[in-house]
PDB file of C-alpha atoms in Angstrom:
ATOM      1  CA  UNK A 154      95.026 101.408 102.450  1.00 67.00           C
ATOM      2  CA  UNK A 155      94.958 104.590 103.997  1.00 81.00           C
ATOM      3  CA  UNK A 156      98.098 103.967 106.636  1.00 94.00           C
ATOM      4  CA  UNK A 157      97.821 104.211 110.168  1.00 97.00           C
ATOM      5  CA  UNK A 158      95.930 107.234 111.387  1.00 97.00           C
ATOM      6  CA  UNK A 159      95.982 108.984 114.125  1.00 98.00           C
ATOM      7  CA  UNK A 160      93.651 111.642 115.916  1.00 97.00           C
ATOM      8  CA  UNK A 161      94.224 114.763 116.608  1.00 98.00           C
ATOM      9  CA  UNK A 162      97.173 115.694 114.942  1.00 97.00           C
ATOM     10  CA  UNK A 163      97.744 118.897 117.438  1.00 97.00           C
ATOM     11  CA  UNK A 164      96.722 118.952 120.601  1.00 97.00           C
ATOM     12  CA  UNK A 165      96.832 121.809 123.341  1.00 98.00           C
ATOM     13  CA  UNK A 166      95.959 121.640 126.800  1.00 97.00           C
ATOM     14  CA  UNK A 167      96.441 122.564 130.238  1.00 97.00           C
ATOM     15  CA  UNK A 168      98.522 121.294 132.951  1.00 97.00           C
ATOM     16  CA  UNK A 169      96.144 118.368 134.790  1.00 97.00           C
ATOM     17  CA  UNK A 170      93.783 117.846 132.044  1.00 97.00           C
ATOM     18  CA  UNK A 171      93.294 114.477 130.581  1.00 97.00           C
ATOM     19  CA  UNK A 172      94.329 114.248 127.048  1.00 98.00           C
ATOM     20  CA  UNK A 173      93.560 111.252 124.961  1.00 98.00           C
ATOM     21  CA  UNK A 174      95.043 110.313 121.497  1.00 98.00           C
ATOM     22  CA  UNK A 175      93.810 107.602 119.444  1.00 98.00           C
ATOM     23  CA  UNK A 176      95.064 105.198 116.840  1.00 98.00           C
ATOM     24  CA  UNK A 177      93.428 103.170 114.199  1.00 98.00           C
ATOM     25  CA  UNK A 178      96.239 100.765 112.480  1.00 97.00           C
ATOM     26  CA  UNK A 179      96.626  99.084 109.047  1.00 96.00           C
ATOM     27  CA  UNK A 180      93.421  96.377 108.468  1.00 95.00           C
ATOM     28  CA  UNK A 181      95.220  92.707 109.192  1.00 93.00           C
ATOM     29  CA  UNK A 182      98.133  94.305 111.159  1.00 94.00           C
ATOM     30  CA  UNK A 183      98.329  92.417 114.587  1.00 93.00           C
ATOM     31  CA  UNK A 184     100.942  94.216 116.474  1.00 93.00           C
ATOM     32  CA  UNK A 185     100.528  98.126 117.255  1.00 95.00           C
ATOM     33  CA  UNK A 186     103.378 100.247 118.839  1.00 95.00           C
ATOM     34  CA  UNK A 187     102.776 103.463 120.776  1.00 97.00           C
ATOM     35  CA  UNK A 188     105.948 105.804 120.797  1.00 96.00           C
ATOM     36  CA  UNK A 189     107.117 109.214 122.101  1.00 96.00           C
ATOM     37  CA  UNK A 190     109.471 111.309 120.848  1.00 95.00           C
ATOM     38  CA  UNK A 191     111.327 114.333 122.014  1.00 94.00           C
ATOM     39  CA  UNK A 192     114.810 116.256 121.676  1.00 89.00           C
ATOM     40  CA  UNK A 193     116.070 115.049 124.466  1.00 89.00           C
ATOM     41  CA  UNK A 194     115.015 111.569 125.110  1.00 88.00           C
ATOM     42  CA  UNK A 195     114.650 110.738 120.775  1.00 89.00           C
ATOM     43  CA  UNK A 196     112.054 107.983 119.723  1.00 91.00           C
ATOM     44  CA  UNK A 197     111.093 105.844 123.093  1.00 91.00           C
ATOM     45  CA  UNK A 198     108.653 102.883 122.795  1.00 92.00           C
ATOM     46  CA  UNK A 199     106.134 103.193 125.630  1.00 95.00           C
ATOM     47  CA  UNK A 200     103.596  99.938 124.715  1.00 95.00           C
ATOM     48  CA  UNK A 201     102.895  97.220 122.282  1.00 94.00           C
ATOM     49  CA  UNK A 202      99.799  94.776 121.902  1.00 95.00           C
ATOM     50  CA  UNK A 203      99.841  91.777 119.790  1.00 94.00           C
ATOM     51  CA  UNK A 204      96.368  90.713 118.998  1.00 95.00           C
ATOM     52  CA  UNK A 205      94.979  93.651 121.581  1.00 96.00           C
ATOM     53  CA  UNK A 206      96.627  92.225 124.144  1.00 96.00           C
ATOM     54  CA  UNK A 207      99.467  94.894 126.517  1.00 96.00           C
ATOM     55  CA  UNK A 208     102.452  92.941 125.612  1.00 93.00           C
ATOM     56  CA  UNK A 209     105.010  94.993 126.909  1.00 91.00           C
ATOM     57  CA  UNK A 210     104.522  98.630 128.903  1.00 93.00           C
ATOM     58  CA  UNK A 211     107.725  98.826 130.604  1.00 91.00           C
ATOM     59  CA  UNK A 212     108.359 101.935 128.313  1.00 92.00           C
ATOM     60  CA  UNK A 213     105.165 103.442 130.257  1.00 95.00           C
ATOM     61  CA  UNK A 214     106.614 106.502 132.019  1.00 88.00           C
ATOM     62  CA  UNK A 215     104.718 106.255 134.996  1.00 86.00           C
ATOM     63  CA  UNK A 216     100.589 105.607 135.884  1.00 91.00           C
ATOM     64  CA  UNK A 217      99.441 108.283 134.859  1.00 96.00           C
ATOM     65  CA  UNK A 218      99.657 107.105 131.307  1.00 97.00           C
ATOM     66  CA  UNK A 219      97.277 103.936 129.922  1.00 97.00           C
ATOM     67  CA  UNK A 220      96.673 102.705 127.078  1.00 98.00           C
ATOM     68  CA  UNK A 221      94.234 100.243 125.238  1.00 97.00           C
ATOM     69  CA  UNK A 222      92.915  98.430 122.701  1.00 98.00           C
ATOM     70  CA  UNK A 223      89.779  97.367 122.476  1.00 97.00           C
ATOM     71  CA  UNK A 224      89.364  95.953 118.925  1.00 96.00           C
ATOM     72  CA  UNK A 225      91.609  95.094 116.157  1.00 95.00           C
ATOM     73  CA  UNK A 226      91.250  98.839 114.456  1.00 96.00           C
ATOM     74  CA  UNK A 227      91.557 101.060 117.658  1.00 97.00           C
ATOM     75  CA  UNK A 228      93.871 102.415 120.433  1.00 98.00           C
ATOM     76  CA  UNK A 229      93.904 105.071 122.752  1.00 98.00           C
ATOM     77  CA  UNK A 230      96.865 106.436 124.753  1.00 98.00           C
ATOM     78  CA  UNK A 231      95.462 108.434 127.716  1.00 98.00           C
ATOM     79  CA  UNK A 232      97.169 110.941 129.972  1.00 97.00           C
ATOM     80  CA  UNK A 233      95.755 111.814 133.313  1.00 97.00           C
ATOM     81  CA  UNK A 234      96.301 113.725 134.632  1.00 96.00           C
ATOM     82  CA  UNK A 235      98.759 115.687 131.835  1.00 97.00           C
ATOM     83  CA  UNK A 236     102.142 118.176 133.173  1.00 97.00           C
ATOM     84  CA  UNK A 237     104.588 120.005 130.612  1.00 97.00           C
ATOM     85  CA  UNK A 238     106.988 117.241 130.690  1.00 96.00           C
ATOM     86  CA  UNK A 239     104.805 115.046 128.253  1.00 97.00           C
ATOM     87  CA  UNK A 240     104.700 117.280 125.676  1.00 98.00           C
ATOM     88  CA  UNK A 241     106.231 115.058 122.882  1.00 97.00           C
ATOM     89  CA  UNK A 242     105.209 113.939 119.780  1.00 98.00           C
ATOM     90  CA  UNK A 243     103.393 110.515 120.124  1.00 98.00           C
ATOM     91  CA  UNK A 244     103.226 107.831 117.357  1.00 97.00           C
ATOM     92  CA  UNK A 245     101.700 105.185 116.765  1.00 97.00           C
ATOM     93  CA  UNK A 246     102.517 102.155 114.551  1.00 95.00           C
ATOM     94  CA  UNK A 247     101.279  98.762 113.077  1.00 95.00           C
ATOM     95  CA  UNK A 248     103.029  95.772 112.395  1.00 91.00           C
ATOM     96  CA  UNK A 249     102.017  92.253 110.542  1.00 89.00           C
ATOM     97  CA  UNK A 250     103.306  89.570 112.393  1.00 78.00           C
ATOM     98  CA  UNK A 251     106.489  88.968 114.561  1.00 70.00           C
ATOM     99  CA  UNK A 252     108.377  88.362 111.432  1.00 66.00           C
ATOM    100  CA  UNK A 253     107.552  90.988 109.455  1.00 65.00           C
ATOM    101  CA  UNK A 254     110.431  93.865 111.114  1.00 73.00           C
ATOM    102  CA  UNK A 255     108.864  96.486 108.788  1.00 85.00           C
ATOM    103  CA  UNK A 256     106.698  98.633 110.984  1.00 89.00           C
ATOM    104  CA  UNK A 257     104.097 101.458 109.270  1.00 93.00           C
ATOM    105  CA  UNK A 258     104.105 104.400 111.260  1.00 95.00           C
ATOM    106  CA  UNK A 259     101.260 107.497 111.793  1.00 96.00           C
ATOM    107  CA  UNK A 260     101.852 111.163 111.241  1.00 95.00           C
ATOM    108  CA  UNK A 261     102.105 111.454 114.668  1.00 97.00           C
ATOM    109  CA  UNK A 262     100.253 113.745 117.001  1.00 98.00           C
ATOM    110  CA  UNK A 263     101.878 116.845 118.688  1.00 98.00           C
ATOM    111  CA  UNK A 264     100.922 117.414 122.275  1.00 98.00           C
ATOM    112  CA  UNK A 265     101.711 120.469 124.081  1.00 98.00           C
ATOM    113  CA  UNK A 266     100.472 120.968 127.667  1.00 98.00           C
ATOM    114  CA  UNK A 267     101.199 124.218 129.183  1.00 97.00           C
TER     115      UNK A 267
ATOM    116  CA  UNK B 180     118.664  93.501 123.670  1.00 53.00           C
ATOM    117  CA  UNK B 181     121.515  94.036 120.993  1.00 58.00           C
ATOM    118  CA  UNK B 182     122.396  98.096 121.470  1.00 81.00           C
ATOM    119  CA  UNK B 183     122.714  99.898 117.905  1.00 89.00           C
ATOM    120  CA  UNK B 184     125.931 102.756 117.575  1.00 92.00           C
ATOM    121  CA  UNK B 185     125.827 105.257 115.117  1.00 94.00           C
ATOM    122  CA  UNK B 186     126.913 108.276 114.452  1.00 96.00           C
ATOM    123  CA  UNK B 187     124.954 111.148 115.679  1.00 94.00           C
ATOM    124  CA  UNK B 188     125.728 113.135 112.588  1.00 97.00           C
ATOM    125  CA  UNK B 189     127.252 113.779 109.201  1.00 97.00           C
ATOM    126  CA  UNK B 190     126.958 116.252 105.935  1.00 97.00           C
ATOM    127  CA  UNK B 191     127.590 115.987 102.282  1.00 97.00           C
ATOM    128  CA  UNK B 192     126.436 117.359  99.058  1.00 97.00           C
ATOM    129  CA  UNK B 193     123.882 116.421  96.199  1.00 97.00           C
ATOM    130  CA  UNK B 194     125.267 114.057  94.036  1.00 96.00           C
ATOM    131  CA  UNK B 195     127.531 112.416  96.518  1.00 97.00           C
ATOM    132  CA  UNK B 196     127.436 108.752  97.873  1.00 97.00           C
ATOM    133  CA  UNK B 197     127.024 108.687 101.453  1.00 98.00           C
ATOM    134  CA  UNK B 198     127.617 105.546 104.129  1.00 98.00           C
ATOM    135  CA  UNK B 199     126.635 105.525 107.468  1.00 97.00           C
ATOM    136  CA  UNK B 200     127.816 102.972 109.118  1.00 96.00           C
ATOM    137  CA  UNK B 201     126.310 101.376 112.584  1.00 95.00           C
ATOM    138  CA  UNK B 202     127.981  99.453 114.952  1.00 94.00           C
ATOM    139  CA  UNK B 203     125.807  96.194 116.887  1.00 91.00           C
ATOM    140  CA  UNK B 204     128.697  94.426 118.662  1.00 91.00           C
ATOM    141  CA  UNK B 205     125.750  91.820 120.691  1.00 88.00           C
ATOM    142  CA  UNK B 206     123.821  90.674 117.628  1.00 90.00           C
ATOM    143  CA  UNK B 207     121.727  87.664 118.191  1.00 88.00           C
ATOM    144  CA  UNK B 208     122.072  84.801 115.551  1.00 89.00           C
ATOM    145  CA  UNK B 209     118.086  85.270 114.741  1.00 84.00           C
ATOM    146  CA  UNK B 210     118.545  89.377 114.567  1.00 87.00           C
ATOM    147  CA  UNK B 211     117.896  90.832 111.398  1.00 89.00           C
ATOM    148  CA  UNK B 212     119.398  94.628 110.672  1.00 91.00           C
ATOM    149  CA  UNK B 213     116.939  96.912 109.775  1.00 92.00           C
ATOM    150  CA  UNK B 214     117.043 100.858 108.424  1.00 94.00           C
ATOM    151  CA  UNK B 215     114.609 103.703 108.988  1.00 94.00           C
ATOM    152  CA  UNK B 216     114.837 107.028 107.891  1.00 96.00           C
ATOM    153  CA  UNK B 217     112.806 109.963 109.259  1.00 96.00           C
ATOM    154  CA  UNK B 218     111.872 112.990 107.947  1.00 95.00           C
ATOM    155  CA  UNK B 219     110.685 116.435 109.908  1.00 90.00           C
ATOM    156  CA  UNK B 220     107.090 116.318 111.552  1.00 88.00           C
ATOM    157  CA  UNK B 221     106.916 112.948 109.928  1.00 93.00           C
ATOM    158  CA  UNK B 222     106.864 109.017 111.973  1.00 94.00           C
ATOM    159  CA  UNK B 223     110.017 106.835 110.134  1.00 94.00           C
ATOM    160  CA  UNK B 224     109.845 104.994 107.429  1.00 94.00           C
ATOM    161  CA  UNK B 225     111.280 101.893 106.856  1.00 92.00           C
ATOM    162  CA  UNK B 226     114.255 101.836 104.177  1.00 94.00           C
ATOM    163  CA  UNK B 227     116.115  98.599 103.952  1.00 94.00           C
ATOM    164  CA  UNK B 228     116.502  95.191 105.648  1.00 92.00           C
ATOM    165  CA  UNK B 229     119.323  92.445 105.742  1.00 92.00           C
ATOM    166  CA  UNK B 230     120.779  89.626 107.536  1.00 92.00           C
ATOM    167  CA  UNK B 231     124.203  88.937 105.927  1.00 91.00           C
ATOM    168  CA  UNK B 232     126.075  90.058 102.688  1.00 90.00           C
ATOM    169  CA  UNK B 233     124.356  92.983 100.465  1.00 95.00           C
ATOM    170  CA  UNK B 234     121.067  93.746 100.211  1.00 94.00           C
ATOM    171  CA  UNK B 235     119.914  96.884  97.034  1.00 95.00           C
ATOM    172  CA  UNK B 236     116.560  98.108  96.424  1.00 94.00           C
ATOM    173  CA  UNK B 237     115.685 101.234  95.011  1.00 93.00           C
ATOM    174  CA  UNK B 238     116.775 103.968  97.678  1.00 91.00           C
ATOM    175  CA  UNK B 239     119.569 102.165  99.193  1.00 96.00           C
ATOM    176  CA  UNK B 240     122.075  99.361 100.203  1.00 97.00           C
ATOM    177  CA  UNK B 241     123.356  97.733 102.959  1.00 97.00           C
ATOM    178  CA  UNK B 242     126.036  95.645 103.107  1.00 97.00           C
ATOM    179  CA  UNK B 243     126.482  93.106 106.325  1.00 97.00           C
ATOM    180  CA  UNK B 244     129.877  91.631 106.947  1.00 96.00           C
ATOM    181  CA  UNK B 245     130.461  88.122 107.560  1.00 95.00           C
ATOM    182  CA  UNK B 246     130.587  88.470 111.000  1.00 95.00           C
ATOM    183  CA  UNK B 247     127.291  91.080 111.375  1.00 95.00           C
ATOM    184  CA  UNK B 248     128.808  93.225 114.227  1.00 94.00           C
ATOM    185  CA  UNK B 249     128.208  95.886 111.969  1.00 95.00           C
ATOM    186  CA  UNK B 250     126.436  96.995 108.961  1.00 96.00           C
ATOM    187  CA  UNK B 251     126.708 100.515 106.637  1.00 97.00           C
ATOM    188  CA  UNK B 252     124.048 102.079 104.854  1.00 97.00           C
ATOM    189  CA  UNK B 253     124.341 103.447 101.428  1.00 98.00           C
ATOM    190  CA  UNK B 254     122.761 106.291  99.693  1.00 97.00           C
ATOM    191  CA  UNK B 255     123.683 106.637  96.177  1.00 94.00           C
ATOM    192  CA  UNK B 256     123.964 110.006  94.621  1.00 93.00           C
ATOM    193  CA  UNK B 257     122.353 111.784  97.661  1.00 96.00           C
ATOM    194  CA  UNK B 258     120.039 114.683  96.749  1.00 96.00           C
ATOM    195  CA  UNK B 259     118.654 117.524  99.124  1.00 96.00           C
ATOM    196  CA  UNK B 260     115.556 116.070  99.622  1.00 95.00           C
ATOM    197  CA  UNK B 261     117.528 112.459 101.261  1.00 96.00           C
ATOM    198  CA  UNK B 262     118.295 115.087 104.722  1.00 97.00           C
ATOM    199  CA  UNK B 263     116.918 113.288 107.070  1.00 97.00           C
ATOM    200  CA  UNK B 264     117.308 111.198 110.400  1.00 97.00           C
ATOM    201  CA  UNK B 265     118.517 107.312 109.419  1.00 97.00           C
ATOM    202  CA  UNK B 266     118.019 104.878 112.362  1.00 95.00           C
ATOM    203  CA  UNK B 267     120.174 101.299 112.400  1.00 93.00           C
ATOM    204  CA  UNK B 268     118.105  98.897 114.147  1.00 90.00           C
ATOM    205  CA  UNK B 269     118.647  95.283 115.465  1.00 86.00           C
ATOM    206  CA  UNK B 270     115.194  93.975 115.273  1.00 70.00           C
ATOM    207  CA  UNK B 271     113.808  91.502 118.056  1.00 67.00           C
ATOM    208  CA  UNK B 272     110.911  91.424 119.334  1.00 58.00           C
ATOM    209  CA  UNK B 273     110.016  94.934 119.475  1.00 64.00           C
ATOM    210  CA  UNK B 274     111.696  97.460 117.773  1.00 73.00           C
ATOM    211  CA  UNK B 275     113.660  99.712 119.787  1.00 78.00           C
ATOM    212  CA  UNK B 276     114.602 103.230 118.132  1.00 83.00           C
ATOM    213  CA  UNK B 277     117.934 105.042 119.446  1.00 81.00           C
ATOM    214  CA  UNK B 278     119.041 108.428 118.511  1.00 84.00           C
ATOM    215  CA  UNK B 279     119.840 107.871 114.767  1.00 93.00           C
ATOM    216  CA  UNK B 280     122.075 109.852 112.260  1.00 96.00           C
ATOM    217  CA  UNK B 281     121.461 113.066 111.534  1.00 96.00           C
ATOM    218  CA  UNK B 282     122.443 113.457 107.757  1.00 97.00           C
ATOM    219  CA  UNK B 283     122.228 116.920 106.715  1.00 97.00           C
ATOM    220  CA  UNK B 284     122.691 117.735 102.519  1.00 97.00           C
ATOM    221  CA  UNK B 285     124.354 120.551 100.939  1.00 95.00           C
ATOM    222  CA  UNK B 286     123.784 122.013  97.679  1.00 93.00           C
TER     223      UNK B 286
END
């Protein structure tokens, strides 16, 4: 298995664009985690699905983040519109099954919005 | 939500054993205690997991006291390439990260 991926793995962009990353997690893995991490605040959990169903976004910062997941092998986190503060590094990660503690996580993707 | 406290950092050198030790004061009976270790421009990766007593496998050990308010990590014969973040987690139902141990090795 090729891990979880995610897409890009850089990402630049302006203040007030929308920026989308994406997520495709470990075949038969039924939970998927989005995270953010930064200096200041470390690793933060923003949203988990079980099944692709929003299980918990309490971690969501505020609306102008969303994510989904429309099928078992895809996820997108969007930002819109995006402002310096959310530059992070975002991961994702994939889980298989409640019991199973051991979480697989993606190389991450570095956004920086100027 | 049981709350994880470790310390934010430590050094030693190659060839030394290293413990890091993680307090968890509020474990629930059902809570397992769970390791990650993180390496620069890299997501965590899982390292160890226990629920009482010792558990080994080939990078590390943790060892659980009878009463599980706290567990230590253990890194045998550390090398440079074991510098890294280490995260003590109290898994429930989702896995919350806190600021982990920076571990920093010296030649």
């Amino acid at each position: 298995d090729a891990g979880v991926i995610q897409s890009p793995r850089h990402e630049v962009t302006e203040m007030g664009q929308e920026v989308t990353l994406r997520c495709k997690p470990i075949s038969g893995h039924d939970y998927l985690f989005w995270y953010r991490q930064t200096m200041m605040r470390g690793l933060e959990l923003l949203i988990y699905f079980n099944n692709n169903v929003p299980i918990d976004d309490s971690g969501m910062p505020e609306d102008r983040f969303s994510a989904k997941m429309p099928n078992a092998s895809f996820s997108t986190l969007k930002i819109q519109p995006s402002e310096p503060r959310d530059s992070a590094v975002y991961f994702c990660a994939s889980r298989a099954g409640w019991a199973a503690y051991e979480q697989y996580f993606g190389p991450g993707t570095r956004l920086t919005v100027t | 939500l049981a709350k994880t406290t470790q310390p934010i950092s430590m050094d030693s050198y190659e060839g030394q054993e290293v413990n890091i030790t993680c307090s968890h004061n509020n474990i629930a009976t059902n809570d397992y205690i769970t390791w990650y270790q993180q390496f620069p421009s890299q997501g965590p990766r899982f390292i160890i997991q226990g629920y009482k007593t010792k558990v080994t496998n080939e990078v590390a050990s943790l060892f659980i006291p009878a009463d599980r308010k706290s567990s230590t990590l253990s890194l045998p014969r550390v090398s440079l390439s074991d510098t890294a973040v280490y995260y003590c987690l109290v898994a429930d139902d989702k896995i919350i990260f806190g600021k982990g141990t920076r571990l920093h090795i010296l030649p």
